mmCIF file of C-alpha atoms in Angstrom:
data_model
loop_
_atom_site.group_PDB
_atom_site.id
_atom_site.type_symbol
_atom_site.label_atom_id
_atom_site.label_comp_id
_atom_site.label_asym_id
_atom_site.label_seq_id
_atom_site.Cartn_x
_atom_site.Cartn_y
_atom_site.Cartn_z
ATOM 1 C CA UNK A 1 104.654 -16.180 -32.059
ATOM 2 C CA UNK A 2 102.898 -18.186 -29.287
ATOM 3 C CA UNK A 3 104.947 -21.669 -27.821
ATOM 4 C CA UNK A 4 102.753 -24.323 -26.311
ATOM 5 C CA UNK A 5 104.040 -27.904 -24.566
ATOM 6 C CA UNK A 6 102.547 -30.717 -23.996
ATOM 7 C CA UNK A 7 100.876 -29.593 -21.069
ATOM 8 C CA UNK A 8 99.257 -26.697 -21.976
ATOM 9 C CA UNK A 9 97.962 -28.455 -25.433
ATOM 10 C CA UNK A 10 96.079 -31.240 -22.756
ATOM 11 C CA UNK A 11 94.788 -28.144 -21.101
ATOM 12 C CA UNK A 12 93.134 -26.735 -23.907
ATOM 13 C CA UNK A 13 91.995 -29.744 -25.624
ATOM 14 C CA UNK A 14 90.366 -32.640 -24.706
ATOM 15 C CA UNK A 15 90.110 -35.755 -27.528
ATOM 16 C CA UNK A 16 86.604 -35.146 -27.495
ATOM 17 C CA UNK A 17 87.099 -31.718 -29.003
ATOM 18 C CA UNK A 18 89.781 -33.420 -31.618
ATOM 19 C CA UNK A 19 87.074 -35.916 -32.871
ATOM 20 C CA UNK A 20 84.623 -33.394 -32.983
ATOM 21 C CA UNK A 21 86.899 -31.536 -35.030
ATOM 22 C CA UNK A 22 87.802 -33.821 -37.789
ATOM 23 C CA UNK A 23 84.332 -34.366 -38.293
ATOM 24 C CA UNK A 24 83.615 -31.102 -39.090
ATOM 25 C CA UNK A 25 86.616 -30.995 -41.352
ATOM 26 C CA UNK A 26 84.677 -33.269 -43.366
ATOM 27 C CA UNK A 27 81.335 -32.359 -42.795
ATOM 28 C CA UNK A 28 81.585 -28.417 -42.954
ATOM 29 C CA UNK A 29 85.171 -27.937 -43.813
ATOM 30 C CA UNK A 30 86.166 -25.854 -47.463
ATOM 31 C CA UNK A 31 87.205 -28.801 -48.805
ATOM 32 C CA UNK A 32 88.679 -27.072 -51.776
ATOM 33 C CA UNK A 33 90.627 -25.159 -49.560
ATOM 34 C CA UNK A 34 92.906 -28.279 -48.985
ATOM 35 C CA UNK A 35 96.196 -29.467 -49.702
ATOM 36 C CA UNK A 36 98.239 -31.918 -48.455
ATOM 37 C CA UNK A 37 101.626 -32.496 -50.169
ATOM 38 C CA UNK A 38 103.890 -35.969 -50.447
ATOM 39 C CA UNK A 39 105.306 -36.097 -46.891
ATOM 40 C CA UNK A 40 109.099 -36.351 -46.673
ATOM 41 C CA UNK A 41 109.936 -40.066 -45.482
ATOM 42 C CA UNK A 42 113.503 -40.701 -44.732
ATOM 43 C CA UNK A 43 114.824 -43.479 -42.561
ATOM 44 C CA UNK A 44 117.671 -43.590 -40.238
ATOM 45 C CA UNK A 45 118.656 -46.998 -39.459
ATOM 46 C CA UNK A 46 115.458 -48.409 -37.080
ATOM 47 C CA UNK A 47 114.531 -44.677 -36.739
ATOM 48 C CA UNK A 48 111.904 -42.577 -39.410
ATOM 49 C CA UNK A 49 111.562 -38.685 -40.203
ATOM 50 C CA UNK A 50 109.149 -37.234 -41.545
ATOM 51 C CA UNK A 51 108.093 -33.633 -42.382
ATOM 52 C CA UNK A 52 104.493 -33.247 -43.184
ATOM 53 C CA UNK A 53 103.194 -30.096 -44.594
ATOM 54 C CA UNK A 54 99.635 -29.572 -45.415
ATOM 55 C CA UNK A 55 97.285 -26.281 -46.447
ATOM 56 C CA UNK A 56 93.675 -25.284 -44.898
ATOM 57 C CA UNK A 57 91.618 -22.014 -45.372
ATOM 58 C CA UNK A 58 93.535 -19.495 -43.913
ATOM 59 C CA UNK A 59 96.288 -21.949 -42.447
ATOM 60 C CA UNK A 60 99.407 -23.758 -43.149
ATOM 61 C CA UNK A 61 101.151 -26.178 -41.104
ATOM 62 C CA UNK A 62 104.278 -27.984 -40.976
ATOM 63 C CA UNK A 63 105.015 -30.930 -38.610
ATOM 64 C CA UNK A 64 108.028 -32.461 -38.242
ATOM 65 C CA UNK A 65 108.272 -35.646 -36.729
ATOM 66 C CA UNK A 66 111.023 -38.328 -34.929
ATOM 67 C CA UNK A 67 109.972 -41.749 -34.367
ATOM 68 C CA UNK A 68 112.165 -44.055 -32.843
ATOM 69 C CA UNK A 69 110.917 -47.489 -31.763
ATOM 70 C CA UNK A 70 113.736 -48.286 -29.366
ATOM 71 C CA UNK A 71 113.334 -45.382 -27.317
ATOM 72 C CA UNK A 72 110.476 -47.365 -24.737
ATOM 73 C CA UNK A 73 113.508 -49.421 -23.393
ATOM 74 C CA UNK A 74 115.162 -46.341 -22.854
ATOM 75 C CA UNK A 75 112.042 -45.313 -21.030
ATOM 76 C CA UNK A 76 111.424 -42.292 -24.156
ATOM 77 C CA UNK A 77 108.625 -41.460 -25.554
ATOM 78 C CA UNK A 78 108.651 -43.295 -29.217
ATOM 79 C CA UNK A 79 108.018 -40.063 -30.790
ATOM 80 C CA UNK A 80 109.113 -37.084 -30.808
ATOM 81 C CA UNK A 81 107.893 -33.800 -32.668
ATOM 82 C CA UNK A 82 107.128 -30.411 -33.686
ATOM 83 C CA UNK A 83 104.206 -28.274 -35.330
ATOM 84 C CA UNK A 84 104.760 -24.690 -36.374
ATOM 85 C CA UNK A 85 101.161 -23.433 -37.528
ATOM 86 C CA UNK A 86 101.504 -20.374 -40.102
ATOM 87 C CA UNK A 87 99.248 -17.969 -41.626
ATOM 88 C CA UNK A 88 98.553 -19.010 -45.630
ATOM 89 C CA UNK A 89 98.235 -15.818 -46.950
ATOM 90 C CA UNK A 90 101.406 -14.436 -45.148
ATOM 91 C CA UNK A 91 103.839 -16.654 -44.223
ATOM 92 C CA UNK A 92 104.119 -15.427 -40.735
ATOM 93 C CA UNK A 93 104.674 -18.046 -37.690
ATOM 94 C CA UNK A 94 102.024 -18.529 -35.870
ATOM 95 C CA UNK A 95 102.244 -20.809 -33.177
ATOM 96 C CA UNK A 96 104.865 -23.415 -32.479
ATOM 97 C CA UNK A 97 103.575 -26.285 -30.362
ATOM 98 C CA UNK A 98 105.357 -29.450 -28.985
ATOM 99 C CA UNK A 99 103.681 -31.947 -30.932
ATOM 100 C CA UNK A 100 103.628 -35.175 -28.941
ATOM 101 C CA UNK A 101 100.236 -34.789 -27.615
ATOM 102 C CA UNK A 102 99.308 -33.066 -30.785
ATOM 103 C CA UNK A 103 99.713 -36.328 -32.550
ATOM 104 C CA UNK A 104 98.608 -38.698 -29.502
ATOM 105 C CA UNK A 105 95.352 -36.708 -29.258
ATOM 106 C CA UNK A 106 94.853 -36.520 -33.250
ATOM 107 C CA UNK A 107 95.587 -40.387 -33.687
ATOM 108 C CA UNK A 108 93.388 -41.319 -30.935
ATOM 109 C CA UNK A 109 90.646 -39.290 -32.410
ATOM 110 C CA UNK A 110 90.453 -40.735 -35.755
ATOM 111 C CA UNK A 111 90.228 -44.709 -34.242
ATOM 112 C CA UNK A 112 87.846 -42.916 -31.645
ATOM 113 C CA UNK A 113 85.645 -41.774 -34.450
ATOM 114 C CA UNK A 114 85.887 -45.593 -36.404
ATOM 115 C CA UNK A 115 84.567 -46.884 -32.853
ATOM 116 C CA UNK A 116 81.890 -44.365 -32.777
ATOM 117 C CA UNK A 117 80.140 -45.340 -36.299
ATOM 118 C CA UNK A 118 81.508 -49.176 -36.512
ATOM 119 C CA UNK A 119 81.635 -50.522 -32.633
ATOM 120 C CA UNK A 120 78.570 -51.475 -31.047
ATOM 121 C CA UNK A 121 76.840 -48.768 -28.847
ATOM 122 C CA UNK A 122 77.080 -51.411 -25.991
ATOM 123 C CA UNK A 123 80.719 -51.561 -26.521
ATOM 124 C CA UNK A 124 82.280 -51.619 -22.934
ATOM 125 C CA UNK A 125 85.074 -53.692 -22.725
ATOM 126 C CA UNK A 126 88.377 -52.079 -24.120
ATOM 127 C CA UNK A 127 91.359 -54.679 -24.677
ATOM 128 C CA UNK A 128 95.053 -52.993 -25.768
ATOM 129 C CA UNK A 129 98.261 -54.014 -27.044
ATOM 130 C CA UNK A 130 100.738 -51.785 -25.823
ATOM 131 C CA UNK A 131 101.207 -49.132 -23.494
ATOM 132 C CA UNK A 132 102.558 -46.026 -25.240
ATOM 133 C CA UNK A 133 101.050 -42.838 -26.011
ATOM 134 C CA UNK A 134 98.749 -44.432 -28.348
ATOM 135 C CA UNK A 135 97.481 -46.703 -26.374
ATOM 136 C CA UNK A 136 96.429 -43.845 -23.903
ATOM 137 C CA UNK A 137 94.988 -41.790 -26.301
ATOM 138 C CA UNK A 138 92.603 -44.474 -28.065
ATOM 139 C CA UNK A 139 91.360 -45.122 -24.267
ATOM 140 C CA UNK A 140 90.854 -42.033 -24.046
ATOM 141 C CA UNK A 141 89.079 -41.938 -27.585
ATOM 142 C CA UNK A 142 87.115 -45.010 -26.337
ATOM 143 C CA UNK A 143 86.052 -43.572 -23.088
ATOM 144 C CA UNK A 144 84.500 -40.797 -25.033
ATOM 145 C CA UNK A 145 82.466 -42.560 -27.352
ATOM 146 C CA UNK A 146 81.481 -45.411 -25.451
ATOM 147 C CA UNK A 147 80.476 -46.574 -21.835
ATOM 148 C CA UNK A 148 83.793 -48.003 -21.084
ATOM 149 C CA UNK A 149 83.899 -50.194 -18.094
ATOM 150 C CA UNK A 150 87.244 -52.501 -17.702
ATOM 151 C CA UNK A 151 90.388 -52.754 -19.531
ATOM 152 C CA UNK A 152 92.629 -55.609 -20.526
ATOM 153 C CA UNK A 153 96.145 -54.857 -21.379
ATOM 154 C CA UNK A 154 99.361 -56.110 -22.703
ATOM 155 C CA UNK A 155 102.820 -55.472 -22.866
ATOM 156 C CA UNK A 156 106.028 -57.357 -23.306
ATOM 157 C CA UNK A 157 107.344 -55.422 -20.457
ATOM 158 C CA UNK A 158 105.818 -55.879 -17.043
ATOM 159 C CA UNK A 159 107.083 -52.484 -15.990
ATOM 160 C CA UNK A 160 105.411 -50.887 -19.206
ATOM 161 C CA UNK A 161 102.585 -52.364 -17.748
ATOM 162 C CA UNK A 162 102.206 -51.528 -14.324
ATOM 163 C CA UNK A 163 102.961 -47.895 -15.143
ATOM 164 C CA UNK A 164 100.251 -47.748 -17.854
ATOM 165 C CA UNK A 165 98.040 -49.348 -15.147
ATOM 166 C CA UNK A 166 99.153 -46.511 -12.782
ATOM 167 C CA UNK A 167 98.040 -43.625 -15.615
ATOM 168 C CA UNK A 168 94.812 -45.351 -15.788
ATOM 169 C CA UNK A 169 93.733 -45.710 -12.336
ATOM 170 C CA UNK A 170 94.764 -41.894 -11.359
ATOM 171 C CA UNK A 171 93.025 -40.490 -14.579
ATOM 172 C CA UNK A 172 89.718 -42.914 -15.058
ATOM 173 C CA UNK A 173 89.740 -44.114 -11.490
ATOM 174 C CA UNK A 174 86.151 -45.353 -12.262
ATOM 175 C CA UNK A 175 87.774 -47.972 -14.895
ATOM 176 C CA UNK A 176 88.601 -51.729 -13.742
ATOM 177 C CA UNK A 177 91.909 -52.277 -15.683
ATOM 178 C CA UNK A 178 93.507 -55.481 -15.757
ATOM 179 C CA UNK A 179 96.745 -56.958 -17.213
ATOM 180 C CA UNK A 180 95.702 -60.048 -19.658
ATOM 181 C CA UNK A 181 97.447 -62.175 -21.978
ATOM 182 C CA UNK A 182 96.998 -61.146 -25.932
ATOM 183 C CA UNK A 183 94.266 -63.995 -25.992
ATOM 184 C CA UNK A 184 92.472 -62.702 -23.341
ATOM 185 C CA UNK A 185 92.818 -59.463 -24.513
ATOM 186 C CA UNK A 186 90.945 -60.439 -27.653
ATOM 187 C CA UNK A 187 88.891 -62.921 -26.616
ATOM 188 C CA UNK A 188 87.088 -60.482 -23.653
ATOM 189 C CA UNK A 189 87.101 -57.292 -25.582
ATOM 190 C CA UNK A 190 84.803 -55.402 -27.533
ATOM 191 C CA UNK A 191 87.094 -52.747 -29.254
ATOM 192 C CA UNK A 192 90.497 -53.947 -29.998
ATOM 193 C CA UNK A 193 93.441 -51.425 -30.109
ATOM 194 C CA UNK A 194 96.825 -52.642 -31.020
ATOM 195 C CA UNK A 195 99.417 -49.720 -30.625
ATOM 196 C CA UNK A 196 103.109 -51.395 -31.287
ATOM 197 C CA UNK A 197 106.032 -51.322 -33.322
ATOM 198 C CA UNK A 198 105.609 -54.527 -33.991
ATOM 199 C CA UNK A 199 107.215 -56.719 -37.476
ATOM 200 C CA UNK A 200 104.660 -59.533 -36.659
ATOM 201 C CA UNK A 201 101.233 -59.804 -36.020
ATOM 202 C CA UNK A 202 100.033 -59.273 -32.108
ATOM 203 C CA UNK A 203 96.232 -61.078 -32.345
ATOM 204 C CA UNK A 204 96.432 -64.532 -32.108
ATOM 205 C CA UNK A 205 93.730 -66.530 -33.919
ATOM 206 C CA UNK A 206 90.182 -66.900 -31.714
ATOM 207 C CA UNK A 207 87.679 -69.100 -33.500
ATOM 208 C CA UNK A 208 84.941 -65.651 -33.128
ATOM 209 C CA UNK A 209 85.519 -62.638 -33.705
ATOM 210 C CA UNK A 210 81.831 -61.294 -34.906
ATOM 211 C CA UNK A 211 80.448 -57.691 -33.258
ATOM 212 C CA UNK A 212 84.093 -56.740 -32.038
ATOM 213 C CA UNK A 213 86.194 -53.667 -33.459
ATOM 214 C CA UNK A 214 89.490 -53.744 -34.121
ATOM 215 C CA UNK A 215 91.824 -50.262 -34.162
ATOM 216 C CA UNK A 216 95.357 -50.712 -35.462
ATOM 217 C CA UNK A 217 97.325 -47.667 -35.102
ATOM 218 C CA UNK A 218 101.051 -48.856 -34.939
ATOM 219 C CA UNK A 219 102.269 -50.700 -38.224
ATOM 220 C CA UNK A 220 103.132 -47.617 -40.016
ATOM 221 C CA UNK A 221 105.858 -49.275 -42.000
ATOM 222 C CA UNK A 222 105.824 -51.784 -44.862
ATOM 223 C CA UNK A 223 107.711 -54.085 -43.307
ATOM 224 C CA UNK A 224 105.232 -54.241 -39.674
ATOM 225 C CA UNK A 225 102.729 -56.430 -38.761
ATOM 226 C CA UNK A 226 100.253 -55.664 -35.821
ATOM 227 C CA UNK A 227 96.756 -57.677 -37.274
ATOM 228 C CA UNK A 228 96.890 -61.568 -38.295
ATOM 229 C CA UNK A 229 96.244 -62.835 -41.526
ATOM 230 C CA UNK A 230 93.459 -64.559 -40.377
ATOM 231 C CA UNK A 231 91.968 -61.425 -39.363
ATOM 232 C CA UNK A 232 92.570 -60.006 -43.232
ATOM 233 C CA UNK A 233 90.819 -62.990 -44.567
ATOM 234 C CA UNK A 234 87.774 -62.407 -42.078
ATOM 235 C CA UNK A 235 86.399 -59.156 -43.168
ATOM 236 C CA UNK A 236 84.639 -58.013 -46.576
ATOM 237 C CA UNK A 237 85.642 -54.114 -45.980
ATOM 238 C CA UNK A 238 88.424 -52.450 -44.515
ATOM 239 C CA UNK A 239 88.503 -48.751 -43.086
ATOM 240 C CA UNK A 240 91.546 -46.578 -43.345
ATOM 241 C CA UNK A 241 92.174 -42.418 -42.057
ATOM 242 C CA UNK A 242 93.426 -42.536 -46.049
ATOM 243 C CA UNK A 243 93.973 -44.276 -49.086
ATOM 244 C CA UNK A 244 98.121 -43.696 -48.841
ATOM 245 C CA UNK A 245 98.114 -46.260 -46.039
ATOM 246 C CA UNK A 246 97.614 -48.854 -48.171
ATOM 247 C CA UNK A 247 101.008 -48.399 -49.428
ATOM 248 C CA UNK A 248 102.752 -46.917 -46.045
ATOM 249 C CA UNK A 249 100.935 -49.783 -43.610
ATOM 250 C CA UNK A 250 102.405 -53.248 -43.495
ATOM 251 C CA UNK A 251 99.729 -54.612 -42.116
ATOM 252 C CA UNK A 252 97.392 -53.001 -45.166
ATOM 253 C CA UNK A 253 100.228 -54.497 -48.000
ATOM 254 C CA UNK A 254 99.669 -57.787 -46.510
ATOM 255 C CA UNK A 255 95.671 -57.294 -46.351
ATOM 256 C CA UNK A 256 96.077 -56.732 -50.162
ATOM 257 C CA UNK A 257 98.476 -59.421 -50.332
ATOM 258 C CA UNK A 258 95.806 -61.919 -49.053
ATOM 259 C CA UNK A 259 92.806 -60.754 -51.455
ATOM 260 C CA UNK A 260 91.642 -56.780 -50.135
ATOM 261 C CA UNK A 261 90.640 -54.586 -52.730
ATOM 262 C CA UNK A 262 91.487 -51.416 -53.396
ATOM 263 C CA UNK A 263 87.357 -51.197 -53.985
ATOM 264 C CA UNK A 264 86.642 -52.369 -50.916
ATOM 265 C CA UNK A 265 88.473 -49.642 -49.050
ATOM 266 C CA UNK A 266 86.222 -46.872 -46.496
ATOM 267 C CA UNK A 267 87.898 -44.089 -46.010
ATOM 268 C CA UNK A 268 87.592 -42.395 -42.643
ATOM 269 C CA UNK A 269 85.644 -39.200 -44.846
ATOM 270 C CA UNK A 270 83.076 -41.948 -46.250
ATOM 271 C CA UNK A 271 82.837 -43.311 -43.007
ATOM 272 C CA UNK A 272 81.869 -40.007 -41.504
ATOM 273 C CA UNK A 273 79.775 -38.560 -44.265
ATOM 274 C CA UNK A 274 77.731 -41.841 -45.249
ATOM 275 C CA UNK A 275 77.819 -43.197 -41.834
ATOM 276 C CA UNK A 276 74.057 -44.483 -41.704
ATOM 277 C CA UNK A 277 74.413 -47.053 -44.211
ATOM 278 C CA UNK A 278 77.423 -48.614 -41.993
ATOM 279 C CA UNK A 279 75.480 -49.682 -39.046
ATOM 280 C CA UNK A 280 74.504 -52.532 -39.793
ATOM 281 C CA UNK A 281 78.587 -53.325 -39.557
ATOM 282 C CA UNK A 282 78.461 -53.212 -35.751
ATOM 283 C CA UNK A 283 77.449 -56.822 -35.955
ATOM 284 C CA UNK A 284 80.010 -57.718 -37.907
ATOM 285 C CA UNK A 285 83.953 -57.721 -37.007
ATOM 286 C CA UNK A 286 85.240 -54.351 -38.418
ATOM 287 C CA UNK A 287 88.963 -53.247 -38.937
ATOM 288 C CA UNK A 288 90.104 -49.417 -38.980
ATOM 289 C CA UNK A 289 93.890 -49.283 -40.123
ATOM 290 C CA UNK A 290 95.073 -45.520 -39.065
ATOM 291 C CA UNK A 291 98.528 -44.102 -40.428
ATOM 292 C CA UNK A 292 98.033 -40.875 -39.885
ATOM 293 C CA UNK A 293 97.587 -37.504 -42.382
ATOM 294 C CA UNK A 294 99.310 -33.783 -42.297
ATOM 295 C CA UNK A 295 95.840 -32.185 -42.290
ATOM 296 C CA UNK A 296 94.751 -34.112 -39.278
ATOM 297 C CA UNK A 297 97.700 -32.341 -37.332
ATOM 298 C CA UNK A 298 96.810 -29.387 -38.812
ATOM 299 C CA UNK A 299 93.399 -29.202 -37.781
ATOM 300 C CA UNK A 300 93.943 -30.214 -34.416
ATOM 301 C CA UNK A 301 96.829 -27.470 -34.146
ATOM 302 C CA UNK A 302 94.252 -24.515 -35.750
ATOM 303 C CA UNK A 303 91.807 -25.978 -32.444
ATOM 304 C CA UNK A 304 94.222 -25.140 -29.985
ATOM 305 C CA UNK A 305 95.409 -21.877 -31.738
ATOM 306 C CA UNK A 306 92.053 -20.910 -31.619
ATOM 307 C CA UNK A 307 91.375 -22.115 -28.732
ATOM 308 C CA UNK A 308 94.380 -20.167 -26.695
ATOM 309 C CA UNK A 309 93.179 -17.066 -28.443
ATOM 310 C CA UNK A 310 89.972 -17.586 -26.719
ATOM 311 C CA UNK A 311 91.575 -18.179 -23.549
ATOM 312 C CA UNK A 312 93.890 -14.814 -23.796
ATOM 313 C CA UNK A 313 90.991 -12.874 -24.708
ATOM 314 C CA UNK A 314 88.964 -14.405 -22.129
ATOM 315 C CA UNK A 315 91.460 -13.570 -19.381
ATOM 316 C CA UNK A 316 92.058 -9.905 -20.840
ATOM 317 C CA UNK A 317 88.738 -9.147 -20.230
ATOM 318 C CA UNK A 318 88.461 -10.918 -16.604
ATOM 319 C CA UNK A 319 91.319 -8.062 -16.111
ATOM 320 C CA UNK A 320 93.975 -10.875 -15.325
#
């Protein structure tokens, strides 16, 4: 059984190749091939775990996940997790792989494929709440999709700040990044990502809000709150990775709470396999809620499996 960290994952994989791949999932993916059972979903005081299984082709996967939203004070990485990628018809282990940028690189994918089809082309302003590994990874998602220019971003914590800054400037030294106030950072931007913990909502209330996309990939809870109510009442449609977010997502309970429709739902397949009939959206301000789903992972793990064998083989040959 192979064992892959962090680092070697970001080796093999770049978040292009992750959207890439969950479009194909959709697009030339056995889709009868899937299934994705009721994750597990206990909490532990302000802490969550959850173990996500999930079945496709010849794969099966199994993540198991620790997210605890005190841990950035502690200067720890809010999550924590695992992803053990078996063979269906056998059983047998696989690959286990640290799952941190697993996730990171998954989750940044799916909002980088909702700014691909609902952001305008022109899009090059990125504004962020939060500095985590989220908020990374949808820049990184952003950079790939669109001509990304300058960066506004926000944090609670100065020091979260400056070392997200830091990241930014040695990775995408070509980006002008600047910290900004939440209004700023909504007022100036063109695609929104908010990527807390938060129990309230993040965006305050700007009088226009039409042509920008917003990304919310942190209320993953009933009781949080990244996006305003305001923001809920503004829209006609909302897009979601999956339907079971509008019971898992805070901020998608209280979307429903203020008059969303279960009818009026895109899900990120639809969005992907109808995607001509969207664009005229990019006009418009769009909302993609993202809570994540256990096929995503497991995708995104059979890439880098197959990707590694690649690399062996490739290196067997070379006589290394």
């Amino acid at each position: 059984m192979q064992y892959l960290n962090n680092d070697q994952i970001n080796e093999l994989i770049s978040i292009s190749d992750v959207i890439e791949t969950i479009e194909d999932f959709y697009v030339k993916g056995d889709q009868a091939s899937v299934s994705v059972p009721e994750r597990m979903h206990e909490e532990d005081g302000d802490n969550t775990i959850l173990l996500m299984p999930s079945f496709f082709e010849d794969y099966y996967g199994t993540k198991l996940v620790g997210v605890a939203p005190g841990n950035p004070s502690l200067h720890k990485s809010t999550i924590h997790a695992l992803m053990l990628l078996s063979n269906r018809q056998t059983m047998e282990p696989l690959a286990m792989m640290e799952a941190q940028e697993l996730t990171a690189l998954r989750t940044g994918a799916l909002g980088g494929i909702s700014m691909k089809y609902l952001s305008n082309e022109e899009s090059s302003i990125v504004g962020i709440i939060g500095t985590g590994v989220q908020a990374f990874s949808h820049l990184q998602a952003a950079c790939a999709v669109r001509p990304i220019k300058h960066v506004y971003v926000y944090s609670r914590s100065e020091e979260n700040v400056k070392r997200y800054i830091e990241k930014v400037n040695r990775i995408f030294p070509e980006l002008k990044i600047n910290y900004a106030t939440p209004i700023e950072v909504i007022e100036r931007a063109d695609i929104i990502i908010t990527a807390t913990s938060s129990k309230t909502p993040v965006l305050p209330e700007v009088p226009d809000l039409a042509g920008k996309h917003i990304v919310g990939c942190g209320s993953f809870r009933p009781f949080m709150q990244e996006i305003s109510d305001y923001i809920f009442e503004s829209i006609d449609e909302m897009y979601v990775d999956t339907m079971t977010a509008l019971k898992e997502s805070g901020d998608l309970i209280r979307a429903q709470e203020r008059g969303l429709k279960q009818e009026n739902v895109v899900t990120l397949e639809d969005l992907i396999l109808n995607h001509e009939q969207f664009k005229s959206k990019k006009n418009e301000l769009t909302v993609f809620k993202s809570v994540g789903m256990a096929v995503y992972d497991l995708v995104t793990a059979i890439l880098i499996y197959e990707k590694l064998l690649k690399s062996d083989q490739s290196d067997g040959s070379s006589g290394r």
